[in-house]
XYZ file of C-alpha atoms in Angstrom:
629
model
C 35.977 0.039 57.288
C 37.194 -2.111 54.358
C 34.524 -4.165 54.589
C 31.893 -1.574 54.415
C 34.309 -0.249 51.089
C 33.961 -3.613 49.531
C 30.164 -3.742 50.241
C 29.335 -0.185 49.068
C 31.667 -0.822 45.641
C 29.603 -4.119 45.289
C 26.485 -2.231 45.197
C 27.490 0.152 42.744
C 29.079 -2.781 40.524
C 25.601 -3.697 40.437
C 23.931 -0.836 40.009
C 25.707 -0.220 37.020
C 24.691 -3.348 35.842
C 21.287 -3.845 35.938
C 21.139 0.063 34.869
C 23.351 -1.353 31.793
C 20.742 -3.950 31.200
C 18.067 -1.787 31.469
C 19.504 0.058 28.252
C 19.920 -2.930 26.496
C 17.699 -3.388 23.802
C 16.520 -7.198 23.022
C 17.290 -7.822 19.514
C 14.189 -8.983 17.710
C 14.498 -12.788 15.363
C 14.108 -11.552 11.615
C 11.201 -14.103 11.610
C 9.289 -11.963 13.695
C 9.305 -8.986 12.350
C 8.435 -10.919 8.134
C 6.313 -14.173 9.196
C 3.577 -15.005 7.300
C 0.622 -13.546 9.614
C -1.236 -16.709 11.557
C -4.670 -14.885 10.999
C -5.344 -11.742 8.925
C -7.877 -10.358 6.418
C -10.677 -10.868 8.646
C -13.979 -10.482 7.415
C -17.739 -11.194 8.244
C -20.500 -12.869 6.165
C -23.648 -10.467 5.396
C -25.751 -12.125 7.881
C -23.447 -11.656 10.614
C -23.721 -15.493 11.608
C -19.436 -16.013 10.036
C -15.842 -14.756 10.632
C -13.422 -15.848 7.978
C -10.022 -14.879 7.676
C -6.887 -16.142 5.902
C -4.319 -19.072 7.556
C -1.513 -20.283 6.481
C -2.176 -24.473 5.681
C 1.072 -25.790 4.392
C 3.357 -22.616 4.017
C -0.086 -21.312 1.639
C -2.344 -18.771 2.773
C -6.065 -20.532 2.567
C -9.470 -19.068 3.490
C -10.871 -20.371 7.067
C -14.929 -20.052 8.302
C -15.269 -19.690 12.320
C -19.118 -19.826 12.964
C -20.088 -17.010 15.763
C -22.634 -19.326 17.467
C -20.758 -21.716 18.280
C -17.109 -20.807 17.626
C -16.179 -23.989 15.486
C -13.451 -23.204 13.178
C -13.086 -24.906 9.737
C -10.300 -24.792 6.949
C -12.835 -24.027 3.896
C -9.528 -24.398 0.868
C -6.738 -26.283 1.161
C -4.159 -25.264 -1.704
C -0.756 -26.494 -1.282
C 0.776 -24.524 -4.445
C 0.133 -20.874 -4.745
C -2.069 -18.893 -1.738
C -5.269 -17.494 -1.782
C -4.917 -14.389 -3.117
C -8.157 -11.443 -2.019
C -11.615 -12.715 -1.533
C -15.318 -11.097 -0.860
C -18.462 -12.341 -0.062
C -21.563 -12.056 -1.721
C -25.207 -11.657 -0.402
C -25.948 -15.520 -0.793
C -23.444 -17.138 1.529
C -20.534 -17.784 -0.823
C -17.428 -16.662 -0.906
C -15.528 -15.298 -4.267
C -11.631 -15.498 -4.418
C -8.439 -15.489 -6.253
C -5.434 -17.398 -6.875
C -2.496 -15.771 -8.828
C -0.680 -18.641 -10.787
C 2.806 -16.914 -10.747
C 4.927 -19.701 -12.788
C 2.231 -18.928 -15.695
C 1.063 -15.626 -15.415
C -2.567 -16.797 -14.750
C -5.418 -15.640 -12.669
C -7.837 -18.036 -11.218
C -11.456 -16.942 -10.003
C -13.192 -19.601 -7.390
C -16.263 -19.734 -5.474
C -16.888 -21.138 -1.879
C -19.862 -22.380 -0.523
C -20.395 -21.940 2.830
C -23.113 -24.809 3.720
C -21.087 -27.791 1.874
C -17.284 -25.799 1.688
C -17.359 -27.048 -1.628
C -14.974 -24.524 -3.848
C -15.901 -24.837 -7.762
C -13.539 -22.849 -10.175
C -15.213 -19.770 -12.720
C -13.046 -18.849 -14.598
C -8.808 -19.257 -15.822
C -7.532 -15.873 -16.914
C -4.439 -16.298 -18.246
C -2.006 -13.292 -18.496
C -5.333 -11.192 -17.173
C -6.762 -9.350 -14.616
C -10.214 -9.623 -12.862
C -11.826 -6.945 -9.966
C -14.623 -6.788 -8.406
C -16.563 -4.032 -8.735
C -20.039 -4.953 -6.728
C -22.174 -7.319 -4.732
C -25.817 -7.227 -5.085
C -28.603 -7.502 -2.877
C -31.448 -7.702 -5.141
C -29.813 -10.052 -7.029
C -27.478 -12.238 -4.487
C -26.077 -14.958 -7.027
C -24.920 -12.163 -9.295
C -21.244 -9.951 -8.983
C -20.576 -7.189 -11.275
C -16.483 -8.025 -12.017
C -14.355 -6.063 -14.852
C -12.061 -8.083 -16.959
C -9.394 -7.551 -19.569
C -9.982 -10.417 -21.087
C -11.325 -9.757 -24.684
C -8.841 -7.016 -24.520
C -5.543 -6.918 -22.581
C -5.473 -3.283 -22.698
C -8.921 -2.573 -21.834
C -11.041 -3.810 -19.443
C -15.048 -5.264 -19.828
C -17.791 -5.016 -17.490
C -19.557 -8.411 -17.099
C -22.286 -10.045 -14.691
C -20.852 -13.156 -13.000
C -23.221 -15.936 -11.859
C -21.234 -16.965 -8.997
C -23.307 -20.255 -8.757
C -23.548 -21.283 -12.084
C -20.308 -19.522 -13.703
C -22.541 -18.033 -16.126
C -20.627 -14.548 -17.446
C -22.793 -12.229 -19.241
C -21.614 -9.052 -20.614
C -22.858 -6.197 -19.363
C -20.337 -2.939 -20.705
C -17.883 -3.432 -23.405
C -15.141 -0.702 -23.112
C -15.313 1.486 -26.626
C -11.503 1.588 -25.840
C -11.134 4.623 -23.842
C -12.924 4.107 -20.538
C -10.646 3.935 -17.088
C -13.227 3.465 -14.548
C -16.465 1.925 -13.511
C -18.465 3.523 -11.183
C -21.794 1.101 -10.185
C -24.426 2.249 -7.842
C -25.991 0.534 -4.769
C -28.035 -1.696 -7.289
C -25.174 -2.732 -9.091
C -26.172 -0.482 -12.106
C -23.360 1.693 -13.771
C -24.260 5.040 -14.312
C -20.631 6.856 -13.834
C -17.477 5.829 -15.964
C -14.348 7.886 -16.483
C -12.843 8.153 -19.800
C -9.403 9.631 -20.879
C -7.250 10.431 -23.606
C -4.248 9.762 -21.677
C -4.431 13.388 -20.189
C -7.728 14.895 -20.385
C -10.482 13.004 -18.065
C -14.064 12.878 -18.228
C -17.087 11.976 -16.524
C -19.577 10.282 -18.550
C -23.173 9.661 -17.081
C -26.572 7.711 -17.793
C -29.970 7.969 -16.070
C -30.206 4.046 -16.693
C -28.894 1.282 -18.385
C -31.246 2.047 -21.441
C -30.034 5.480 -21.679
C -26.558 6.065 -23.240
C -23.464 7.794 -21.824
C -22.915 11.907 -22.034
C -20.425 13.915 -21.122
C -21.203 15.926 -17.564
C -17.474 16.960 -16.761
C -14.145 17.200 -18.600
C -10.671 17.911 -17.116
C -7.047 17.854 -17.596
C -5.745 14.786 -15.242
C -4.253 17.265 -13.169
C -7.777 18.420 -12.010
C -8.948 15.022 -10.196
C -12.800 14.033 -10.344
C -13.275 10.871 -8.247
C -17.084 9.796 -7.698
C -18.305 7.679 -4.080
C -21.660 7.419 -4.688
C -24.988 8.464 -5.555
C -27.100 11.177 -2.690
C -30.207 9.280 -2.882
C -31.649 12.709 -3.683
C -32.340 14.105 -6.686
C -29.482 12.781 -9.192
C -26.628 14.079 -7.526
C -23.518 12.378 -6.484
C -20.451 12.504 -3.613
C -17.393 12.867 -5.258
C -13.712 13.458 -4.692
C -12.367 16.770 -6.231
C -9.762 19.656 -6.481
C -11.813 21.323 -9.645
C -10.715 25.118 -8.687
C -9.088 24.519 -5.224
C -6.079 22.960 -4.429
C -6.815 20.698 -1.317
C -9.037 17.453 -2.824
C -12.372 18.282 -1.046
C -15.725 15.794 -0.907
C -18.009 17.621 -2.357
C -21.643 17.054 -4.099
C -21.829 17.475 -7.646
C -25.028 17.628 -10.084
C -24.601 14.171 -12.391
C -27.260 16.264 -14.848
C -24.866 19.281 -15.195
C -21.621 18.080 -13.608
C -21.766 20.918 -11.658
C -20.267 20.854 -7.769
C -23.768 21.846 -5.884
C -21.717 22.172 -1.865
C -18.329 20.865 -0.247
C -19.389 18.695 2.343
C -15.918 18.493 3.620
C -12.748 20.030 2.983
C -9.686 20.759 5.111
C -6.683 23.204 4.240
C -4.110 21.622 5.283
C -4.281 17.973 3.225
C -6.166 16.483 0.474
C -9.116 14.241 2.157
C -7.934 10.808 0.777
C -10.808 8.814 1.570
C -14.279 8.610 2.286
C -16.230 5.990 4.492
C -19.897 5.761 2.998
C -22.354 3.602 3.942
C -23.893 1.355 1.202
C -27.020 -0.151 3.571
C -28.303 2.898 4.634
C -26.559 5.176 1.841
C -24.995 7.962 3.525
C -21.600 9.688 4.031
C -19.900 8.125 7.286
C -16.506 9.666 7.402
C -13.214 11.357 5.862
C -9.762 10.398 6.011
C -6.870 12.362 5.520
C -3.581 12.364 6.745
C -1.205 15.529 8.228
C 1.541 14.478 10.360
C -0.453 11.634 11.690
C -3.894 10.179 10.573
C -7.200 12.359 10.696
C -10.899 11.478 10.693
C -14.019 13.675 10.753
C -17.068 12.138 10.968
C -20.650 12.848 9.013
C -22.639 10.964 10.601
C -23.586 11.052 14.446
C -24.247 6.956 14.487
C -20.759 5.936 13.534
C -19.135 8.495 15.110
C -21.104 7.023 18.567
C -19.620 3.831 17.384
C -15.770 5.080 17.198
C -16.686 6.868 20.146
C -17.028 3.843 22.211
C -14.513 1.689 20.283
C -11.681 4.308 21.330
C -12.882 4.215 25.105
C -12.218 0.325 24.894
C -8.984 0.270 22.962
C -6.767 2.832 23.703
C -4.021 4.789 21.945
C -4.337 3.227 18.683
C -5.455 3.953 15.006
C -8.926 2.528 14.969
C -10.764 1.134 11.561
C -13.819 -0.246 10.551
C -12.976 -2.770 7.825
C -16.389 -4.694 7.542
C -19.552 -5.363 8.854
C -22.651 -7.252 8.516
C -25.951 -5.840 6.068
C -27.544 -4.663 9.792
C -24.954 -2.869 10.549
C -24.832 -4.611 14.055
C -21.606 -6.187 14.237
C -18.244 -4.820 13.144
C -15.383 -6.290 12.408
C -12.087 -3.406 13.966
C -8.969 -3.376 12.896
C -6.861 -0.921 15.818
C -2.782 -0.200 15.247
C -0.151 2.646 15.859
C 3.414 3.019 14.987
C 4.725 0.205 17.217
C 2.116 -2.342 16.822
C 1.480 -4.186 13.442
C -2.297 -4.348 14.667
C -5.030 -6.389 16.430
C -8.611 -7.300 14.896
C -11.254 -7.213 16.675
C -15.529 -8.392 16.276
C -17.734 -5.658 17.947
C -21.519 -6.114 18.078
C -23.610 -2.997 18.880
C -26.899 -4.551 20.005
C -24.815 -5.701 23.021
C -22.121 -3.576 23.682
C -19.364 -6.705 23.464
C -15.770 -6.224 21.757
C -13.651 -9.348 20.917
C -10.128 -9.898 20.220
C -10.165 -12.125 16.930
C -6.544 -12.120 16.040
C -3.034 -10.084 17.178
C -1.562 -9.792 13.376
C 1.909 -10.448 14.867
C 1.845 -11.733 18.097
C 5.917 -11.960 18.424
C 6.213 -8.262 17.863
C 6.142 -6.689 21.716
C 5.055 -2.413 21.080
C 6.742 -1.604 24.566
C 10.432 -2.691 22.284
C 10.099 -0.887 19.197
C 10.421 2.833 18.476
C 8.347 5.780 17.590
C 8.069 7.261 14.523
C 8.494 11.158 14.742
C 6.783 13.415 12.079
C 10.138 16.051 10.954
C 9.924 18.631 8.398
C 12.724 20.577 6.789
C 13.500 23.411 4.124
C 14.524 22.467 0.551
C 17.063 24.046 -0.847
C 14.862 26.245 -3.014
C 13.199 26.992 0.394
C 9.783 24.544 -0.011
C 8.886 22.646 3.305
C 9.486 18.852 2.711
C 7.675 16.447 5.351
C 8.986 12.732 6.258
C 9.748 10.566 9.225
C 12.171 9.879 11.579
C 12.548 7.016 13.861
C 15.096 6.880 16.351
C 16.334 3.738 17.727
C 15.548 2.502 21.188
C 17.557 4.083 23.975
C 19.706 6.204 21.112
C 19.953 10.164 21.789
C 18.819 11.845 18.073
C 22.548 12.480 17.264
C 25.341 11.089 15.479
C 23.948 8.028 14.396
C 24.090 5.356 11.673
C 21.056 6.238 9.205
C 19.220 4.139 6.579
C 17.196 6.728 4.415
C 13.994 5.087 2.951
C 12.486 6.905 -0.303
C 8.881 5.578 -0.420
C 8.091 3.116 -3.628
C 5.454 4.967 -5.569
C 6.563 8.070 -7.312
C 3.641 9.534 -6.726
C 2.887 7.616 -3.029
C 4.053 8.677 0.101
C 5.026 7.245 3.760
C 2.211 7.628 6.377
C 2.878 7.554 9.703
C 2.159 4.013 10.932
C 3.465 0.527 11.596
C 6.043 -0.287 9.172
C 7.831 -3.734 9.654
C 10.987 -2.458 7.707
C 11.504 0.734 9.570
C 11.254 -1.098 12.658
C 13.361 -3.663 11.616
C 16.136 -1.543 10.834
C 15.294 0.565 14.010
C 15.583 -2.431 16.057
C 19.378 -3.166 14.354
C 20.390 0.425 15.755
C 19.296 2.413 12.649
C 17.665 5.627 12.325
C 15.300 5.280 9.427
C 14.647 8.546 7.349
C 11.454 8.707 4.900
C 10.877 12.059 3.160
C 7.855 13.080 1.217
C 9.271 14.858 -1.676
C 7.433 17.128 -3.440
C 4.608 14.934 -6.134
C 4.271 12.603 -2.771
C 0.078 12.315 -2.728
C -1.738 14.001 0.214
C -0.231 17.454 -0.003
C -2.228 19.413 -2.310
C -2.469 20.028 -6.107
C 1.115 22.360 -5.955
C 3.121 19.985 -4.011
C 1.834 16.874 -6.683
C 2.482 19.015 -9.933
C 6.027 20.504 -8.073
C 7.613 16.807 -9.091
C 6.259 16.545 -12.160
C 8.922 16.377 -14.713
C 11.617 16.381 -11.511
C 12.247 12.708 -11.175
C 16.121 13.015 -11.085
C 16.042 16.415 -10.484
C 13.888 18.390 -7.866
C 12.651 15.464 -6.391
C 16.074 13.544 -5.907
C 17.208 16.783 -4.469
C 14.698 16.877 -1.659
C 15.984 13.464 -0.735
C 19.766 14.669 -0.772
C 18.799 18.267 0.932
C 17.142 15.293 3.918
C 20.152 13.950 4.009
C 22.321 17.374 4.675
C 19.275 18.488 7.151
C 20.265 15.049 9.002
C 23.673 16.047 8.907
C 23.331 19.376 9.304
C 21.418 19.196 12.668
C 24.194 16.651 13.969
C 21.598 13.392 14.030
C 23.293 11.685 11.387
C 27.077 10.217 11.248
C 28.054 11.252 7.872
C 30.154 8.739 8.044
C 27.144 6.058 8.033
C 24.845 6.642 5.783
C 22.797 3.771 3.734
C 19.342 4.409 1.197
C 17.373 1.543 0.919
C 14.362 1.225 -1.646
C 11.782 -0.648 -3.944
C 10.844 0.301 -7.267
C 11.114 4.087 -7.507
C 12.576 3.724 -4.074
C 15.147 1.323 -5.696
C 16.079 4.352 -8.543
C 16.378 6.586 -5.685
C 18.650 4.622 -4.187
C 20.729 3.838 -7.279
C 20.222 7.502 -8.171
C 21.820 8.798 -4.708
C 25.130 6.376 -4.998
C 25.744 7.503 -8.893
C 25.265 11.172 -8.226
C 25.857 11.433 -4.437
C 28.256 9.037 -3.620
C 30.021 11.281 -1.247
C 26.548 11.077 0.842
C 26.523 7.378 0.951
C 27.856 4.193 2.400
C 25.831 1.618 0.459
C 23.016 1.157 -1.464
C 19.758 -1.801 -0.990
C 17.596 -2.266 -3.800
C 14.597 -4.256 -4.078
C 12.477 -4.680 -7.706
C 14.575 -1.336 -8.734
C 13.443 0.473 -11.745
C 17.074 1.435 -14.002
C 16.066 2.264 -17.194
C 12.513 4.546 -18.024
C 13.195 4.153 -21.532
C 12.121 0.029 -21.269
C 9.950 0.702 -17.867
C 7.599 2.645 -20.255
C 7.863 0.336 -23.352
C 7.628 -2.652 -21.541
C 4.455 -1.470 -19.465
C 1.622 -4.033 -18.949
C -1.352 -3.676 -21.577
C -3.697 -2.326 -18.998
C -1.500 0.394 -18.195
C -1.360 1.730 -21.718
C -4.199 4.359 -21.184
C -1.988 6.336 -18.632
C 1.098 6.317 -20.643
C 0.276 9.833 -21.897
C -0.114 11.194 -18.492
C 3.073 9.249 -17.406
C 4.664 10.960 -20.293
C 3.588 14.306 -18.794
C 4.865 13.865 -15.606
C 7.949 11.871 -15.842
C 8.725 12.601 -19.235
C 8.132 10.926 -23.205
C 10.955 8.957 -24.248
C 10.749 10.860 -27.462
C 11.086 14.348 -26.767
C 12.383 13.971 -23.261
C 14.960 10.978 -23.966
C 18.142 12.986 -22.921
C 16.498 13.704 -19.754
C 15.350 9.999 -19.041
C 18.937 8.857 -20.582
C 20.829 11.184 -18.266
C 18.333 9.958 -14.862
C 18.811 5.831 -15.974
C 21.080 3.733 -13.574
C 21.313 1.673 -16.686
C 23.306 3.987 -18.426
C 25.399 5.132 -15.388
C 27.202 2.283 -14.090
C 30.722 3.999 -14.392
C 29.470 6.573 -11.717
C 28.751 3.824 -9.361
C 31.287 2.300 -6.729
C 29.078 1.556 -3.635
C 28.827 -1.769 -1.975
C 24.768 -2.511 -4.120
C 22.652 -5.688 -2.926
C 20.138 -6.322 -5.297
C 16.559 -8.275 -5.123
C 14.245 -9.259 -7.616
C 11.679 -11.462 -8.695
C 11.808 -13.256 -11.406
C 7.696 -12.657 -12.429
C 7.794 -8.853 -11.567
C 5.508 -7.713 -14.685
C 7.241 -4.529 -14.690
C 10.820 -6.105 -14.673
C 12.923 -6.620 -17.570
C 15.087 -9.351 -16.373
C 17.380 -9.531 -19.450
C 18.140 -6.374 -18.810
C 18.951 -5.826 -15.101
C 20.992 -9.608 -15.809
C 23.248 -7.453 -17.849
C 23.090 -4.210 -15.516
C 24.476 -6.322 -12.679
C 26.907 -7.863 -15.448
C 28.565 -4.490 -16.601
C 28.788 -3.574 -12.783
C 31.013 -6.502 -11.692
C 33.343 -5.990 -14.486
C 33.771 -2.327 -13.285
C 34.858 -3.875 -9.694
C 31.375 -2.552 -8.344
C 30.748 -4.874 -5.083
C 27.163 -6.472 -6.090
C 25.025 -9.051 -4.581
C 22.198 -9.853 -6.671
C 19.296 -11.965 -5.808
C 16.782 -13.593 -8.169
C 14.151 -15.384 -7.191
C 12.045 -17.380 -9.519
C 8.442 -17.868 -9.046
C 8.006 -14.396 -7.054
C 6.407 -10.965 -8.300
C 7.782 -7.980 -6.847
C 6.790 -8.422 -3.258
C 8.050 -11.605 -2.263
C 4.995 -13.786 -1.147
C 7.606 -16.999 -0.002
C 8.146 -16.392 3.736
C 11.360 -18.701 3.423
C 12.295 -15.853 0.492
C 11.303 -13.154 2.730
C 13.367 -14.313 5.564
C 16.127 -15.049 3.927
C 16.029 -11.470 1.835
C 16.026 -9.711 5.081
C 18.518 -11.610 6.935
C 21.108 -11.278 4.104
C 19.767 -7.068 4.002
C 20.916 -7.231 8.004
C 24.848 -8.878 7.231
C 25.019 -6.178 4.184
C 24.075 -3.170 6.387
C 26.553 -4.603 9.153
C 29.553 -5.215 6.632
C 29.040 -1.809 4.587
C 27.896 0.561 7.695
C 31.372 1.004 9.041
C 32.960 4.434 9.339
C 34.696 5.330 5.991
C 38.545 5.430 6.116
C-alpha cells in the first residue's frame, strides 16, 4: 500500500513538472530578436536571369548577385566603412545605389555593373539628398533622380547617365514644387506645388508645353496621383476631395475633375495602390482596418495571390518585384509572429522558392499575438491600438510597456514588430494606441489631433492607460511608456504630467523642445513648415502652447527613473541641447541614463549599438518595473 502511495505521488511530482515546463516560456537572446538580417531586400534584375539582395560582409551591409541559371552567388561591393544604403536596377543590367557617409553628412551615388561587378562612383552629395524617381525602358542608360543640390531647400529634376555619370537637367524647381510625378516614359507631366498649406496640381501635355493649374486644395484635402489611364488624358489618383475616406479614383488631368471612384471603402482610407507599369493598369488596393486588407482590380494578379496563398499559408503575402515579363515574382509573406520569409515565384511554371527566412533565430510558434482592442475616449471618440499579451499570461494584472507610435501623424499596423515582441517575450504586455491624427482613419480622425499634441492626443494615450486599468489587464502598479521621436515626447510627456500613471520612462531620438525641432528643421523640410504650423502649432502665435507641451521646459515635473538614446548625427537632433536637458535633470536628483552614440542617425544602423541599446532597455525595465512602495 505504501508503495503504491509513493509511486502514485511520484507520478504526480512529475506531472506537475513537465506541465510546469510546458508553461515555461524560452527566453529569446537579444541578438535574435536586433541582428543585422543575413539576407534581405531581395530583388530581381529586369530580365529575370538575377536575384540580388543585401549581406552583411564585414559587419557592412553590401549588395550580392545570385544568377538563377545556375545558382552561383557573388559579393558584387565590398565596403568595410559605412553599408549600402537602398539600391534599384535599371533596364540595362546595372545596378544604382547609395551610401550615406554619416561622420560627414554626405551622400554617395554608385553604379554596378553586372557583367564585370565593376562599381564606378556618380556623384558625392554632401549634406544632400538624392531619389529616384524612374527607370526607363526606351532609354535604359538613363534614370530620372531629384536632387537638392543647387538648392538645399528645394529639390531639381535631372537625367542621370548611369554609364557615363553624365547629369543633365531636366526640371529646375521655381521654388515651390513638392512633388514629381513622371509617367511610364519617364516624362513629367504631374508636379504638386504648395504654399505651405494650399496644394496644387500642376499639369503639361508634354515636355514642350508648360505647367497649368488643374486642381487646388487646402493640404487638408489630399490629391495624390499613381499614374496615367492610358486613355484619353486621365489619371489614377489618391483622394478625399469631398469625402472623408481617401478613395482611388480617376480624375480628368485637362479639367482636374474626378471622372469615377474606382475604389473606395468606408471604413479606412485606401493607403496604397499596386499598379502595373509593363502593362499599365491598376493591380490592387491596400488599406488597413484592424488587420491588413487587399482588393484586387485586376483578375491576373489576383490569380497570382490566389495561388501564392494556397502555397504559403496564414501569412501577409506581398509582391515586392518582378521581372519586365511579368513571369517571375519575387514574395515577401509575414504575420504578427514571424519577421518574414522571401520567396522567387515563376508563373510560366508554377514553382515557388524559399530565397531567404529574414530572421531565421526567431521561432513564430514562441512569440505572441497581437490583438486589435478599441476603447472610448474620454470625450466618448473610439480610439484603436494593439495589445499583445505575453506567452502563457491570462490578460489581467500584468506589467505593461505602452508604446506611442513615432510619427505624429503615423500609426501602428498590425504586424511583426521586433520591439513588441521583444518586450512580450520579457513578460510585458505591449500597448500601442492610434490616437486620433494617426493616418488610415479618415479625414475627421487626422484633423481631430491637429493642434492636440499635448492635449487631446496625449489624453487618448492616458484614457489607454485607465481602459488597461480599468478592465483589470494592467497592474497599476507596473506601468512603463517607451518611445522614439514623437513616441519619445509622449513618453516624456506622460511622466511630467502623469506621473501617478507611470513607473519609468524609455526614450529613443526624443523630440523635447518644438520651439528648436521647428527652427532647426532640415532645408528640404522648409516647404511644410506652414502646414506643420497648422497642425502642431507656430512658435509665434502658438508659443505658450508649445512652451507649456516642451519636456525641455518641464524638468521640475519629472522624477521617473528616464533612459535616454540618441545619435549623435540625428538631423533633427539638437545635441547641445538635450546635453543640457539631461544636465538640468541630474541636478534635480532625476535618475537618468543617457546614451550617445557618435556616428549613428536616429535609427541605430551598428548592430553592436543595437544590441547593446536593447540589452541595457531589458536591465532598466527589470530594475524600474517593480511594484511601487
Amino acid at each position: 500500500m505504501q508503495g503504491r502511495l509513493r509511486s502514485f505521488l511520484f507520478i504526480a511530482v512529475t506531472l506537475f513538472i513537465c506541465a510546469c515546463n510546458r508553461n515555461e516560456v524560452r527566453q529569446i537572446p537579444v541578438s535574435s530578436f536586433f541582428k543585422t538580417p543575413q539576407r534581405t531586400y531581395f530583388k530581381i534584375s529586369p530580365d529575370g536571369k538575377y536575384i540580388s539582395y543585401l549581406k552583411p560582409y564585414k559587419d557592412k551591409q553590401n549588395i550580392y548577385i545570385q544568377s538563377l541559371a545556375t545558382g552561383a552567388e557573388q559579393r558584387a561591393t565590398g565596403f568595410t566603412d559605412y553599408s549600402v544604403r537602398d539600391y534599384t536596377w535599371t533596364f540595362n543590367n546595372q545596378i544604382v545605389f547609395t551610401q550615406d557617409i554619416i561622420a560627414v553628412d554626405e551622400f554617395k551615388l554608385y553604379t554596378l555593373d553586372i557583367a564585370t561587378l565593376k562599381v564606378k562612383k556618380l556623384l558625392n552629395l554632401e549634406k544632400a539628398r538624392i531619389r529616384i524617381l524612374n527607370r526607363n525602358r526606351q532609354q535604359p542608360d538613363v534614370i530620372t533622380v531629384a536632387m537638392n543640390k543647387r538648392d538645399p531647400v528645394n529639390f531639381d529634376v535631372y537625367r542621370l547617365n548611369v554609364k557615363t555619370g553624365e547629369l543633365k537637367p531636366y526640371l529646375l524647381n521655381p521654388g515651390n514644387i513638392t512633388k514629381w510625378y513622371p509617367d511610364a516614359n519617364g516624362s513629367i507631366r504631374l508636379v504638386k506645388v504648395s504654399d505651405g498649406v494650399n496644394e496644387s496640381i500642376l499639369y503639361r501635355v508634354n515636355d514642350k508645353k508648360p505647367f497649368k493649374p488643374i486642381i487646388k486644395n487646402n493640404f487638408n484635402d489630399r490629391v495624390e496621383p499613381i499614374a496615367f489611364t492610358g486613355g484619353k488624358n486621365n489619371f489614377y489618383a489618391l483622394s478625399n476631395v469631398n469625402r472623408d475616406k481617401t478613395a482611388l479614383i480617376e480624375i480628368s488631368a485637362e479639367t482636374g475633375k474626378e471622372q469615377k471612384v474606382v475604389y473606395a471603402s468606408d471604413k479606412a482610407d485606401i493607403l496604397d495602390v499596386n499598379y502595373s507599369r509593363v502593362k499599365r493598369r491598376l493591380e490592387l488596393v491596400n488599406w488597413e482596418e484592424a488587420k491588413p486588407q487587399k482588393h484586387f482590380l485586376d483578375a491576373d494578379i489576383e490569380k497570382v495571390y490566389s495561388t501564392l496563398a494556397g502555397k504559403i499559408r496564414g501569412t501577409q503575402i506581398d509582391i515586392v518585384d518582378r521581372d519586365s515579363a511579368e513571369n517571375k515574382f519575387v514574395i515577401v509573406s509575414s504575420d504578427d509572429k514571424n519577421p518574414g520569409s522571401y520567396y522567387l515565384y515563376e508563373r510560366s511554371s508554377d514553382k515557388l522558392r524559399r530565397l531567404a527566412d529574414i530572421n531565421a533565430d526567431i521561432k513564430p510558434e514562441e512569440l505572441c499575438d497581437m490583438q486589435p482592442v478599441s476603447f472610448k475616449a474620454g470625450d466618448g471618440m473610439i480610439i484603436n491600438g494593439y495589445l499583445t499579451i505575453p506567452k502563457g499570461k491570462e490578460r489581467r494584472n500584468l506589467p505593461v510597456v505602452v508604446m506611442p507610435h513615432d510619427g505624429i501623424w503615423g500609426r501602428d499596423s498590425w504586424g511583426y514588430d521586433s520591439e513588441v515582441q521583444f518586450l512580450a517575450n520579457r513578460g510585458y504586455a505591449v500597448f500601442q494606441v492610434n490616437f486620433r491624427g494617426s493616418a488610415g482613419y479618415g479625414k475627421a480622425f487626422r484633423t481631430a489631433g491637429f493642434k492636440q499634441v499635448g492635449g487631446k492626443i496625449q489624453q487618448d494615450i492616458t484614457d489607454g492607460v485607465k481602459w488597461l486599468i480599468a478592465n483589470k489587464i494592467a497592474n497599476p502598479k507596473k506601468i512603463a511608456i517607451f518611445g522614439g521621436s514623437f513616441g519619445g515626447f509622449s513618453a516624456l510627456y506622460g511622466v511630467s504630467f502623469h506621473p501617478e500613471l507611470y513607473n519609468c520612462a524609455i526614450i529613443k531620438y526624443g523630440l523635447i523642445n518644438f520651439f528648436t525641432y521647428l527652427k532647426d528643421a532640415p532645408p528640404f523640410f522648409k516647404p511644410y513648415l506652414k502646414m506643420t504650423y497648422e497642425m502642431v502649432g507656430n512658435p509665434e502665435t502658438d508659443a505658450d502652447q508649445l512652451r507649456a507641451i516642451s519636456p525641455v521646459f518641464h524638468t521640475d515635473k519629472i522624477k521617473s527613473p528616464l533612459l535616454i538614446f540618441q545619435g549623435a548625427k540625428d538631423p533633427r537632433a539638437n545635441i547641445s541641447e538635450l546635453n543640457q536637458f539631461v544636465r538640468e535633470l541630474k541636478k534635480r536628483n532625476v535618475p537618468v541614463t543617457y546614451r550617445l552614440k557618435e556616428n549613428e542617425r536616429a535609427y541605430f544602423k551598428s548592430e553592436h549599438n543595437r544590441m547593446e541599446m536593447y540589452a541595457e532597455i531589458e536591465s532598466f525595465l527589470n530594475t524600474n518595473m517593480q511594484v511601487k512602495p
